[in-house]
Structure formats: C-alpha cells, structure tokens
PDB file of C-alpha atoms in Angstrom:
ATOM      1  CA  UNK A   1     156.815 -78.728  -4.638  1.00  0.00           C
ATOM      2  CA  UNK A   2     157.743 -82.044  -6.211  1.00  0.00           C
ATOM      3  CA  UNK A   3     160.395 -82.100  -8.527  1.00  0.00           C
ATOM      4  CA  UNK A   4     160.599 -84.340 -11.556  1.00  0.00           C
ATOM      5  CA  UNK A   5     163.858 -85.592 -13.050  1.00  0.00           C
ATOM      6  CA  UNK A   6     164.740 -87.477 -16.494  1.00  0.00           C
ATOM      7  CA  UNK A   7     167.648 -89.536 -17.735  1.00  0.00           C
ATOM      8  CA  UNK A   8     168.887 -89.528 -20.140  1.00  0.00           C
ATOM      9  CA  UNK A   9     168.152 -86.004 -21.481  1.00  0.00           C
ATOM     10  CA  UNK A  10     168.940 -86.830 -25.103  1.00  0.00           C
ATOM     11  CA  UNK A  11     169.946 -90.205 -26.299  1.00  0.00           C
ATOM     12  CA  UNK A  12     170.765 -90.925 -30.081  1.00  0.00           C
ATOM     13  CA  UNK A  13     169.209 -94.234 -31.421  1.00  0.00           C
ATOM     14  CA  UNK A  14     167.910 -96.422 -34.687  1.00  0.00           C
ATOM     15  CA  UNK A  15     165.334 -97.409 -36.088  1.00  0.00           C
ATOM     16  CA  UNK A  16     164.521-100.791 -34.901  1.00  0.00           C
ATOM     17  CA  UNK A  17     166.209 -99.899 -31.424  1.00  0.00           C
ATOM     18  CA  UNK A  18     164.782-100.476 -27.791  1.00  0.00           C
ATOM     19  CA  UNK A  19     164.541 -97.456 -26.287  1.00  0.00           C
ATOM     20  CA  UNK A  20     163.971 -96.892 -22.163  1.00  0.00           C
ATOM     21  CA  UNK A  21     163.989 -93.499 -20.526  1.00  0.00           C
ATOM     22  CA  UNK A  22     163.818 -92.922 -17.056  1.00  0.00           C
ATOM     23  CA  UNK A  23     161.300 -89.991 -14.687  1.00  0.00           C
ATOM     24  CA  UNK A  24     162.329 -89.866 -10.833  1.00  0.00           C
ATOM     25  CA  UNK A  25     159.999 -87.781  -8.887  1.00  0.00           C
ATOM     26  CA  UNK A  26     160.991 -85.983  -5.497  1.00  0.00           C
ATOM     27  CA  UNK A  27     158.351 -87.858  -3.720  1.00  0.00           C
ATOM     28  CA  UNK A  28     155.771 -90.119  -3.306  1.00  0.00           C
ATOM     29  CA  UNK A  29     153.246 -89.829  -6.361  1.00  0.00           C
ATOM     30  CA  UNK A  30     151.431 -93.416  -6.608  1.00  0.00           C
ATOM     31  CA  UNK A  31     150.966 -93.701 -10.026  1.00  0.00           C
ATOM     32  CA  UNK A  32     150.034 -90.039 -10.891  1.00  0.00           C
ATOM     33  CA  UNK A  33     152.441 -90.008 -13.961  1.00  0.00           C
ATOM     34  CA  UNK A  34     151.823 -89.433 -17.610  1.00  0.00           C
ATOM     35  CA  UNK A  35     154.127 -89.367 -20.625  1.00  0.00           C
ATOM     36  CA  UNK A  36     153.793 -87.195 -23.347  1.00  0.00           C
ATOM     37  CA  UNK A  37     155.515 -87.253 -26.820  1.00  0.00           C
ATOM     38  CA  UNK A  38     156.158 -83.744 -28.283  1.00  0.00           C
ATOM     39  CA  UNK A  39     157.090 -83.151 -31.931  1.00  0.00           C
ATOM     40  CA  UNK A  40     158.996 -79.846 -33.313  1.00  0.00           C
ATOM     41  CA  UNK A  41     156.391 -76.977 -33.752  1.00  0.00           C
ATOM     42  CA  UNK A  42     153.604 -79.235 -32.223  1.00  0.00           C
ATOM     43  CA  UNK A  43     151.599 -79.132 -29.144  1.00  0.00           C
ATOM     44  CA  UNK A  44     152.335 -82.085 -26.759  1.00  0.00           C
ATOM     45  CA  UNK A  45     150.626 -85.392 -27.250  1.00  0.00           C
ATOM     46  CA  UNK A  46     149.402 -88.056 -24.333  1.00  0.00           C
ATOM     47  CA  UNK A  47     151.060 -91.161 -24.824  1.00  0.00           C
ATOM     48  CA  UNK A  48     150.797 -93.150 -21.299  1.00  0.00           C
ATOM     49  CA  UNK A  49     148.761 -92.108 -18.601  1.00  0.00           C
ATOM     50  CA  UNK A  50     148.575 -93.453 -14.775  1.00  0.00           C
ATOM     51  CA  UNK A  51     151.727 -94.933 -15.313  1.00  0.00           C
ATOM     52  CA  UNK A  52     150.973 -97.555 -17.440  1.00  0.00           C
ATOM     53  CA  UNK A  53     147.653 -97.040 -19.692  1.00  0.00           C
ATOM     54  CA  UNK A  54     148.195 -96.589 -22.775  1.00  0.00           C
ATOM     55  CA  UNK A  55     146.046 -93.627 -24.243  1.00  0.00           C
ATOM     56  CA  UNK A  56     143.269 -94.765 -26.980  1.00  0.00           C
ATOM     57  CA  UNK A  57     145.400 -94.558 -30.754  1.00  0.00           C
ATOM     58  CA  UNK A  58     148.706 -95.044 -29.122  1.00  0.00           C
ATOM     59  CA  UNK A  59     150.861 -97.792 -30.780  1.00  0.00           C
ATOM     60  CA  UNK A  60     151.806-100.634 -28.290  1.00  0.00           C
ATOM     61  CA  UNK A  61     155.046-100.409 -29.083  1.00  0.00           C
ATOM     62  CA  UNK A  62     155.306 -97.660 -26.674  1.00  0.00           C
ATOM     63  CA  UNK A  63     154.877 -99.115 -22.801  1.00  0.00           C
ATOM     64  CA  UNK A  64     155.120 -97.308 -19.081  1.00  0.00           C
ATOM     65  CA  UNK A  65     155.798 -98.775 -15.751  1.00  0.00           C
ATOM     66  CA  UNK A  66     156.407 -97.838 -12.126  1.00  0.00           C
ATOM     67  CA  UNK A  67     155.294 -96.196  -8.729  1.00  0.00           C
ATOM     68  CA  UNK A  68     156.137 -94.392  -6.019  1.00  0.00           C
ATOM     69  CA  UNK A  69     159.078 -92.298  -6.942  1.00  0.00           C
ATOM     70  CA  UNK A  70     160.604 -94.217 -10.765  1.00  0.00           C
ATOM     71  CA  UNK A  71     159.270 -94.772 -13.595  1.00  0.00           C
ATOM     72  CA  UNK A  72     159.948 -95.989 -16.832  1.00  0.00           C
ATOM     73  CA  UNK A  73     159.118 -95.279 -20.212  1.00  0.00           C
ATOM     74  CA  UNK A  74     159.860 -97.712 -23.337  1.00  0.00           C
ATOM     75  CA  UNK A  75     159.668 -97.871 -26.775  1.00  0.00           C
ATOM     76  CA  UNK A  76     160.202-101.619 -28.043  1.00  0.00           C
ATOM     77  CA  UNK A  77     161.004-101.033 -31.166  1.00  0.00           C
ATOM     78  CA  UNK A  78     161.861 -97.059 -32.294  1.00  0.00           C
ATOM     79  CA  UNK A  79     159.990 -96.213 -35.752  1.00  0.00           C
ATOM     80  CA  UNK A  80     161.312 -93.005 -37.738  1.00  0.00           C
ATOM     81  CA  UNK A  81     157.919 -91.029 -36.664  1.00  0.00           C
ATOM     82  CA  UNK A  82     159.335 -91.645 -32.903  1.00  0.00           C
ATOM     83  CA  UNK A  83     162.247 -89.125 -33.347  1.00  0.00           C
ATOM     84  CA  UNK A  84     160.496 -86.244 -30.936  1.00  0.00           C
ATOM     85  CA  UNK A  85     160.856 -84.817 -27.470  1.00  0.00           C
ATOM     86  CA  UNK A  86     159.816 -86.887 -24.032  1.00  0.00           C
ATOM     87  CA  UNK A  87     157.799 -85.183 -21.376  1.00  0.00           C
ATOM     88  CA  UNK A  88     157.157 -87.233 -17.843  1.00  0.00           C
ATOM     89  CA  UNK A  89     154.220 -85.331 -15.793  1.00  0.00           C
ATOM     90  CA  UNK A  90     152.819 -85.711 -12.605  1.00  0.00           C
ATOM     91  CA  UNK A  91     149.447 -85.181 -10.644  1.00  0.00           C
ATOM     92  CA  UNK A  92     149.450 -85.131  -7.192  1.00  0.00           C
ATOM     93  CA  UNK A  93     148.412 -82.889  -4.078  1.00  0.00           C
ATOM     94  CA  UNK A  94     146.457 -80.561  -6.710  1.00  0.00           C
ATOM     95  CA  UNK A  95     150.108 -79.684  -8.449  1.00  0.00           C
ATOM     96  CA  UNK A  96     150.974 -80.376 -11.830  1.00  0.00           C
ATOM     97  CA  UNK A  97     154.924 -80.775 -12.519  1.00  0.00           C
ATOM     98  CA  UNK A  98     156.708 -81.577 -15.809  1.00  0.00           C
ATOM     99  CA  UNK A  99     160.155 -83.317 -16.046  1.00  0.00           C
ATOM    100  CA  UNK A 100     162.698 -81.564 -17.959  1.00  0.00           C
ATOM    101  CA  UNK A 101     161.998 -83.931 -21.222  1.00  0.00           C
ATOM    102  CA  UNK A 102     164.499 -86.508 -23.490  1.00  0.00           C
ATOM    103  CA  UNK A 103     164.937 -85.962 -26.886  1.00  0.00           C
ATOM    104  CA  UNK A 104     165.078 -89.132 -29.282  1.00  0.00           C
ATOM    105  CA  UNK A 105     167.053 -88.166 -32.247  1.00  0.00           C
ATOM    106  CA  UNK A 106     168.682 -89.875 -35.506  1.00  0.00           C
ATOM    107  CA  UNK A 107     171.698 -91.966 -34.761  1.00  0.00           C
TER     108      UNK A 107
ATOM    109  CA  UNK B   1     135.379 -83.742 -30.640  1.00  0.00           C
ATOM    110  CA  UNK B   2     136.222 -81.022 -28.044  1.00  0.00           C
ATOM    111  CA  UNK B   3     138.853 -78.878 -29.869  1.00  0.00           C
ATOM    112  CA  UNK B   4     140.321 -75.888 -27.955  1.00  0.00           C
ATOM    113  CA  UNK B   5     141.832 -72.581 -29.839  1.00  0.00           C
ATOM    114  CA  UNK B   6     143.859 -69.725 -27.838  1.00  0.00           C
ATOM    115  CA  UNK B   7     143.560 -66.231 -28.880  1.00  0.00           C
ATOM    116  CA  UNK B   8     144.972 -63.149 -27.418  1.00  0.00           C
ATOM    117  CA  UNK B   9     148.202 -60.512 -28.314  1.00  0.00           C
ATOM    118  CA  UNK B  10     151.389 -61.897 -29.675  1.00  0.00           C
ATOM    119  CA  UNK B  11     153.475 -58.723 -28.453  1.00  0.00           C
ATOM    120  CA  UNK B  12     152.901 -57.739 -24.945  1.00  0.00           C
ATOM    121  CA  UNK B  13     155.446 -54.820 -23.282  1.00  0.00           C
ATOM    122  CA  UNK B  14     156.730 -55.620 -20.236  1.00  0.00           C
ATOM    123  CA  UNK B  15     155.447 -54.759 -17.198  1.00  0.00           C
ATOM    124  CA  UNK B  16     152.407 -55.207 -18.835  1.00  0.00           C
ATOM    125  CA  UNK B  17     149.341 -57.486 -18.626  1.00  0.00           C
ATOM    126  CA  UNK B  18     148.959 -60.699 -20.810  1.00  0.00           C
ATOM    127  CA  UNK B  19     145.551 -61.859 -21.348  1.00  0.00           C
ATOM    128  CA  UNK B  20     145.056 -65.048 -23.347  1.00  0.00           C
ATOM    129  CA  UNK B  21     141.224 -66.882 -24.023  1.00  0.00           C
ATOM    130  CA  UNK B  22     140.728 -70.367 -25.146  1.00  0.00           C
ATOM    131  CA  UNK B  23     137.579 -71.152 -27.286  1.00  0.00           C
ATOM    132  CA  UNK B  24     136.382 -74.646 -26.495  1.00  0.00           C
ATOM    133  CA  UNK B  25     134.685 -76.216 -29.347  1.00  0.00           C
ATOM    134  CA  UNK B  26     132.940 -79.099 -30.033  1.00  0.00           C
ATOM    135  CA  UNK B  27     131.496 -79.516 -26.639  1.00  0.00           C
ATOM    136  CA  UNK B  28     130.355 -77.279 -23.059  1.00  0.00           C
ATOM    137  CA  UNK B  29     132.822 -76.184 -20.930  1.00  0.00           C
ATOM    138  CA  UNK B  30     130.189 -76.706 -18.403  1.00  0.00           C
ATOM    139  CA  UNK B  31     129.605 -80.111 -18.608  1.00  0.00           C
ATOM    140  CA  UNK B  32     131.413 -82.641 -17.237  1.00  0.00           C
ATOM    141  CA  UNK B  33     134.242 -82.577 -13.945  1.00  0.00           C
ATOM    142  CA  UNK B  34     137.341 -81.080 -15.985  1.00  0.00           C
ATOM    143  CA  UNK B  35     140.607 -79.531 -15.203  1.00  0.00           C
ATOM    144  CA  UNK B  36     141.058 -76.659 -18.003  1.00  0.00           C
ATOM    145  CA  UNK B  37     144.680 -75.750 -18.019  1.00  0.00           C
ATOM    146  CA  UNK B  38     147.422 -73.624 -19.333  1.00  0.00           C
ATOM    147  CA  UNK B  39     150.901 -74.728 -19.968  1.00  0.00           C
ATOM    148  CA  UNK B  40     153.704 -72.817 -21.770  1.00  0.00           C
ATOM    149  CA  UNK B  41     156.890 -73.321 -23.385  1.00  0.00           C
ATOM    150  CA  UNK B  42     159.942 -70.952 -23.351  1.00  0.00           C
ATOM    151  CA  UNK B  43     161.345 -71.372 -26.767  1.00  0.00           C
ATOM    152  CA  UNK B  44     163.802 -74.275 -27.211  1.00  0.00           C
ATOM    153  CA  UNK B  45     162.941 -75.307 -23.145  1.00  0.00           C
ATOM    154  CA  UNK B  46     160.460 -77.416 -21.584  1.00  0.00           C
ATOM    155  CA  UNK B  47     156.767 -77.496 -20.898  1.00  0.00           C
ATOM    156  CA  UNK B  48     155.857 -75.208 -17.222  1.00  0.00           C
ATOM    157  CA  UNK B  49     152.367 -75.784 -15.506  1.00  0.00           C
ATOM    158  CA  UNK B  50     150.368 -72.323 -15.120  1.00  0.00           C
ATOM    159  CA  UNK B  51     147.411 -73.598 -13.811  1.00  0.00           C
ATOM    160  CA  UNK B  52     143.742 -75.131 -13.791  1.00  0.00           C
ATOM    161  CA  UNK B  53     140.704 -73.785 -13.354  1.00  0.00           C
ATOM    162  CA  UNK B  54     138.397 -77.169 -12.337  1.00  0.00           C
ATOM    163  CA  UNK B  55     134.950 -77.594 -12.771  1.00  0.00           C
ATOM    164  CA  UNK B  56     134.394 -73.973 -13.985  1.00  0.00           C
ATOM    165  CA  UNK B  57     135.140 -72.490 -11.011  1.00  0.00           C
ATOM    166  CA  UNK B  58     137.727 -73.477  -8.503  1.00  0.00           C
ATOM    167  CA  UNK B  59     141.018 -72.008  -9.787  1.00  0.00           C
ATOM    168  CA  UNK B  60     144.776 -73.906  -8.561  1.00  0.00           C
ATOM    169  CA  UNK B  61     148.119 -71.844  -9.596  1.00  0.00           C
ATOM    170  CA  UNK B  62     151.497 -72.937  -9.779  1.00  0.00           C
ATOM    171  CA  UNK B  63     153.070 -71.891  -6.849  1.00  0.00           C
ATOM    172  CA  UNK B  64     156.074 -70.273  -8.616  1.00  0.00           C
ATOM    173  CA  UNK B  65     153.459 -67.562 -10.545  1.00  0.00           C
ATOM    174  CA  UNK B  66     150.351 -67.534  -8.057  1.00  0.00           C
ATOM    175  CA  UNK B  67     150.976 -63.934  -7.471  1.00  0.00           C
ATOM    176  CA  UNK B  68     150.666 -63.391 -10.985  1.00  0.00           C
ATOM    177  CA  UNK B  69     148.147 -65.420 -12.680  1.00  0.00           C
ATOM    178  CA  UNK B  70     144.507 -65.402 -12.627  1.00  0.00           C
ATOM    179  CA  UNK B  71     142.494 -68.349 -14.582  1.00  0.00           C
ATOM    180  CA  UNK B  72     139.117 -67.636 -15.114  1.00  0.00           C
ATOM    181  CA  UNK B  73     135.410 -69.279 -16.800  1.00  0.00           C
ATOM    182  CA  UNK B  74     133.606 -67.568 -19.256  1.00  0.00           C
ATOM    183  CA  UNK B  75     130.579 -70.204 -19.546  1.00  0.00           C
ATOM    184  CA  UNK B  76     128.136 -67.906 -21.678  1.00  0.00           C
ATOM    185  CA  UNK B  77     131.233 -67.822 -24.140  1.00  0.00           C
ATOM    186  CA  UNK B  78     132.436 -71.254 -23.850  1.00  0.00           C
ATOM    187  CA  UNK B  79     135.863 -69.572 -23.218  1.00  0.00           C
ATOM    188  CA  UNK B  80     138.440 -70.170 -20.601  1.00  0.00           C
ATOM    189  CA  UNK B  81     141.312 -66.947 -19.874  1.00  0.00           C
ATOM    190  CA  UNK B  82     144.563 -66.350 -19.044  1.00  0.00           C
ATOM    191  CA  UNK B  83     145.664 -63.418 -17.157  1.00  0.00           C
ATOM    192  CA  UNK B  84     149.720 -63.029 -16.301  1.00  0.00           C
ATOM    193  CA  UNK B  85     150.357 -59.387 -14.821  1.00  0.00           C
ATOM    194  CA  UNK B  86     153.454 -57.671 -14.647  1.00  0.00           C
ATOM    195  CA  UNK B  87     154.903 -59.707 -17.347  1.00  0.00           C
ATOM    196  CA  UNK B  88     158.511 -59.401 -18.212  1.00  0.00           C
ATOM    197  CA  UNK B  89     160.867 -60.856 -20.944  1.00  0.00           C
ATOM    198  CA  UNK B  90     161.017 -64.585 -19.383  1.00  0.00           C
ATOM    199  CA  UNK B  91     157.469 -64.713 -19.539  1.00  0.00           C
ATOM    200  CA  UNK B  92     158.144 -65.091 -23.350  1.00  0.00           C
ATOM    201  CA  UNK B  93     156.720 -68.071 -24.312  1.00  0.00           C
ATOM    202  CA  UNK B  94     153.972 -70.792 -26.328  1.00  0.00           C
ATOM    203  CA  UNK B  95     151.040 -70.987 -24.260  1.00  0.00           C
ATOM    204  CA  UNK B  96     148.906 -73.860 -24.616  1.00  0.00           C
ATOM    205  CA  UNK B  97     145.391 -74.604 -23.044  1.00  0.00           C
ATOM    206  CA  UNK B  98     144.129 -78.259 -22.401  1.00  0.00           C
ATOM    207  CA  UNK B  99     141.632 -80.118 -20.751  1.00  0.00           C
ATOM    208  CA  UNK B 100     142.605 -82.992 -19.311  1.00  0.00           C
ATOM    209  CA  UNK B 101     141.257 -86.732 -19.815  1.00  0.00           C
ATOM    210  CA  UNK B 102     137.521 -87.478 -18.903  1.00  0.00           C
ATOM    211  CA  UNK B 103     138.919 -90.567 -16.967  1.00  0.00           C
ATOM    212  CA  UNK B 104     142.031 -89.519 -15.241  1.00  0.00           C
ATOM    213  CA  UNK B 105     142.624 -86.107 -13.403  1.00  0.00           C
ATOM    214  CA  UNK B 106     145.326 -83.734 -15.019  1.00  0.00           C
ATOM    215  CA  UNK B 107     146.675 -86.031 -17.771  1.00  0.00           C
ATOM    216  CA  UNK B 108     145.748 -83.683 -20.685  1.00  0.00           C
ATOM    217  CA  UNK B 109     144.618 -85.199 -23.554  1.00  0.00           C
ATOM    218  CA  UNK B 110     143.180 -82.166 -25.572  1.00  0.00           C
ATOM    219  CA  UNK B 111     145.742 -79.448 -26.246  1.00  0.00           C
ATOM    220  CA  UNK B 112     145.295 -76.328 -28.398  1.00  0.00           C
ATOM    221  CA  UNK B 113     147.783 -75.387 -31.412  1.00  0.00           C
ATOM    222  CA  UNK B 114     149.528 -72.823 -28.784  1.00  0.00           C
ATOM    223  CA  UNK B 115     150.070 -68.887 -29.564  1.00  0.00           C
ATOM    224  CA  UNK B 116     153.267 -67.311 -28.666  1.00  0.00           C
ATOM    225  CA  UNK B 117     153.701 -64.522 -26.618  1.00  0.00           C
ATOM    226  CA  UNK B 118     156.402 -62.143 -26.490  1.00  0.00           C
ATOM    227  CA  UNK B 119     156.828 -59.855 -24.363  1.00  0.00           C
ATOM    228  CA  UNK B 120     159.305 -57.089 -25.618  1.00  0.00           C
ATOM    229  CA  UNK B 121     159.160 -53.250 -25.469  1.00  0.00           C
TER     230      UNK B 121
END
C-alpha cells in the first residue's frame, strides 16, 4: 500500500498570507496526485489535479507542484473563504490513498 | 451536469449489512470510461478510499476492507451500490460516492452530498 503523509497538519494563518503545505508519498507515484479542499459539513472539492492542473473554476491563487514522492501545495495569497480542510490523494497501481489532511484556520 | 445522490439506512446494527445506492443524474452511468467510487469519513477524521467500480463493471477494493465490500452497477437504474457486511461501530461514518474526472483517472471531481451511517445497536 502507499502511504501518504502531510505537514503541517494544521497551521494558523491571515488573510493575505502565503500559505504552502506539504504531501510525501511512500513511493514512487509520477504525478498521480490531486488536492482537494474540504469545507465543514461539505463534501470534498477538486482543487489541483495531476499535480499541477488546476481544475476548471479554481482561483489561481491556489498552485501545485512536484513528482515522484513530494509535493507541494500553495495558496499565494489566503482569502477568508480559504479557511477549510486540505486533502492530498493519490492514483497509482489501481489504489486510491488519501493523506491525513491540513486544516487552514483563523490566526 | 452529472449530479450523484446516495440513499440507503442511516442506522445499521452491527454485525449487520450496510447497503448504500447512488443515483446518477444528469447523465448515463454507461457512457463514458469512469471510475464510480465511494469514500467515507469517520466523524471529525479524514477521507478513506472504499472503492471503484470502473467502466460499469470491473470492481477494485481497498485492500484494508476487500473482504467486506462489494461495489456493484445497476445500469437499468442508473444507480451504483454499496455493500459493507459485518459492519461494526468504526464503520460509522459519511459515505460519499463520486465519479472521477473525464480527463484524469481517480481525481474525483463529482461528489454526492454524503449520508451518514451509523452503525449502533
């Protein structure tokens, strides 16, 4: 099984802040990672996919990057609708593995 | 716009079988090369794979619940299920079904609202 981890696993930050979390899978995954931003109550949403493609509607404020086995997720600038849970996901050898998510609160 | 809606039980005694179906709206279930997928969330945790059932009909199970879980096609219906057997009180949880993006396998871009599921004599 690959294993996905995330750092941090909450950071506190303002509005106007740069904001960078990190997803380490267990293995090799080429570029078979997705981001997802999850509100409280709500179902996940896609944010990046492949890495680094930003899904259709998604702000550019909000970037990916990486291979292999790191990856990075950013938000240039942090608005007050960014205050929400972090997911990293991966794709590869026909599993499917979540990271244990970031949370984004008020600081 | 393909929409998805889950239905089942929001109680289920443990021991028990849990049997979820999502409703795909707004476009065939049939048509097109998609992974349709259930995810769930223990409250206050994180998001858990269950599965995929690809192209209507070749299922793919997380390996920590294969022995439990079943993902089936309902095409007539336009319905995808959820079966979880012997269910106990961890298997409390929101269940979501998705279908993932028409350009990139497994990134899921259409979720449902999620029911919860509880399982509790």
């Amino acid at each position: 099984d690959i294993q996905m981890t995330q750092s941090p696993s909450s950071l506190s930050a303002s509005v106007g802040d740069r904001v960078t979390i990190t997803c380490q899978a267990s293995q090799d995954i080429s570029n078979f990672l997705n981001w997802y931003q999850q509100k409280p109550g709500k179902a996940p949403k896609l944010l990046i996919y492949d890495a680094s493609n930003l899904q259709t509607g998604v702000p550019s404020r909000f970037s990916g990057s990486g291979s292999g086995t790191d990856f990075t997720f950013t938000i240039s600038s942090l608005q007050p609708e960014d205050f929400a849970t972090y997911y990293c996901q991966q794709y590869d050898n026909l599993e499917v593995t979540f990271g244990p998510g970031t949370t984004v609160d008020i600081k | 716009q393909v929409q998805l809606q889950e239905s089942g039980p929001g109680l289920v005694k443990p021991s028990q079988t849990l049997s979820l179906t999502c409703t795909v709206s707004g476009g065939s279930i049939s048509s097109g090369n998609y992974y349709w997928s259930w995810i769930r969330q223990p409250p206050g945790k994180g998001l858990e794979w269950i599965g995929y059932i690809y192209d209507t009909g070749n299922p793919y199970y997380s390996p920590s619940l294969k022995s439990r879980v079943t993902i089936s096609v309902d095409t007539s219906e336009n319905q995808f299920s959820l079966k979880l057997t012997s269910v106990t009180a961890a298997d409390t949880a929101m269940y979501y079904c998705t279908r993932d993006h028409p350009e990139v396998t497994n990134a899921y871009d259409i979720w449902g609202q999620g029911t919860m599921v509880t399982v509790s004599s």
